[in-house]
């Protein structure tokens, strides 16, 4: 049997172009404004938001990446969960999707079929129908979805808008990128491997469905830019700083050992490089603990900024592994302290 992750250098969201490089290109291009486009290019949000002028907004996003699991069906399902997540990160309800597929023409078509079946079933779980797509013959496999969702115009979330004093709730464990690296090299226990896979396979649907009952001030999902990267976006776009409490961050325990052994995705290095002067380690965290904070996640959890009372009610209802991981506060020299 072909093990899909053995065919690629980087898996999942860890394959993203380093954010600094992307920024270099995008900052030199001026995008036009468009009427009704409420969230566009400027704020590095999870999706675009378009005003439908009937009290609703349309939300649209696209994600695709190389295999993050060896089994084609599982890879398709994870990729779908990851793509759909950006709609949940905006507080929206996903509806329809198109697939984006790159597949080697010489490879067994049964693999492609199982990738699409995995995506179809995960999409169905989210109430999403895959209604079309585009397939290109290429040297290596890549798969993902462009997803369309909807929300009430006065109810959708952006990554900015956190208040001074808000806490941040994280709904999934981190360390998935490091575990994926270790498991690619067969240097990871099967229990951690299963833990990472089941976390990536979990839709953020339940987190979103519970969170919309509360007053969420800002939200995003944790993906390739790492926990610190996505918190940095939230805090800086809200003109605030953030105090992270590492001891409250939920992570897969074995990721610490794997990081110490050097199983660190290249994306973690570019995240670290980009964020280095924006964060400060004041609590003496070890290198491998920092590595987990810079680790690119695939299909990671939601990060929700709320007041503490709402956060505690949310966590009581959502359950494990959701935790309060820190607090937003007035802007200081660095954006994140931990
Ligand atoms: Co996102
Ligand atoms: Co995305």
Coordinates of N, CA and C in Angstrom, one line a residue, residues 62-64 97-103 112 115-116 130-138 140-146:
X62 N -10.8 29.2 0.7 CA -10.2 28.1 -0.1 C -8.9 27.6 0.6
X63 N -8.7 26.4 0.7 CA -7.5 25.7 1.3 C -7.2 24.4 0.6
X64 N -6.0 24.2 0.3 CA -5.6 22.8 -0.2 C -4.2 22.6 0.1
X97 N -19.5 23.4 -1.6 CA -18.0 23.4 -1.8 C -17.6 22.9 -3.1
X98 N -16.4 23.3 -3.6 CA -15.8 22.7 -4.8 C -14.5 22.2 -4.4
X99 N -14.1 21.1 -5.0 CA -12.8 20.5 -4.7 C -11.7 21.0 -5.7
X100 N -10.5 21.1 -5.1 CA -9.3 21.5 -5.9 C -8.4 20.3 -5.8
X101 N -8.0 19.7 -6.9 CA -7.3 18.4 -6.9 C -6.1 18.5 -7.8
X102 N -4.9 18.1 -7.3 CA -3.7 17.8 -8.1 C -3.4 16.4 -7.9
X103 N -3.3 15.6 -9.0 CA -3.1 14.2 -8.9 C -2.2 13.6 -10.0
X112 N -7.4 8.4 -5.7 CA -8.1 9.6 -5.9 C -9.6 9.4 -5.4
X115 N -9.8 9.6 -1.7 CA -9.6 11.0 -1.2 C -10.9 11.7 -1.3
X116 N -11.6 11.6 -2.4 CA -12.8 12.3 -2.7 C -13.9 11.8 -1.8
X130 N -20.4 18.8 -1.8 CA -19.4 19.2 -2.8 C -20.1 19.1 -4.2
X131 N -20.1 20.3 -4.8 CA -20.9 20.5 -6.0 C -20.1 20.6 -7.3
X132 N -18.8 20.4 -7.2 CA -18.0 20.5 -8.4 C -16.5 20.6 -8.1
X133 N -15.7 20.9 -9.0 CA -14.3 21.0 -8.7 C -13.4 21.1 -9.9
X134 N -12.1 21.0 -9.7 CA -11.2 21.1 -10.8 C -10.0 20.2 -10.5
X135 N -9.6 19.4 -11.5 CA -8.5 18.4 -11.3 C -7.4 18.6 -12.3
X136 N -6.2 18.7 -11.8 CA -5.0 18.9 -12.6 C -4.1 17.7 -12.4
X137 N -3.5 17.2 -13.5 CA -2.5 16.2 -13.5 C -1.2 16.8 -13.0
X138 N -0.6 16.3 -12.0 CA 0.6 17.0 -11.4 C 1.5 15.9 -10.8
X140 N 2.7 15.6 -7.8 CA 2.4 15.2 -6.4 C 0.9 15.5 -6.1
X141 N 0.4 14.8 -5.1 CA -1.0 14.9 -4.7 C -1.2 16.2 -3.9
X142 N -2.2 17.0 -4.2 CA -2.7 18.0 -3.3 C -4.2 18.0 -3.4
X143 N -4.8 18.3 -2.3 CA -6.3 18.3 -2.3 C -6.9 19.3 -1.3
X144 N -8.0 19.9 -1.7 CA -8.7 20.8 -0.7 C -10.0 21.2 -1.3
X145 N -10.6 22.1 -0.5 CA -11.9 22.6 -0.9 C -12.0 24.1 -0.9
X146 N -12.8 24.7 -1.8 CA -13.2 26.1 -1.7 C -14.6 26.0 -1.2

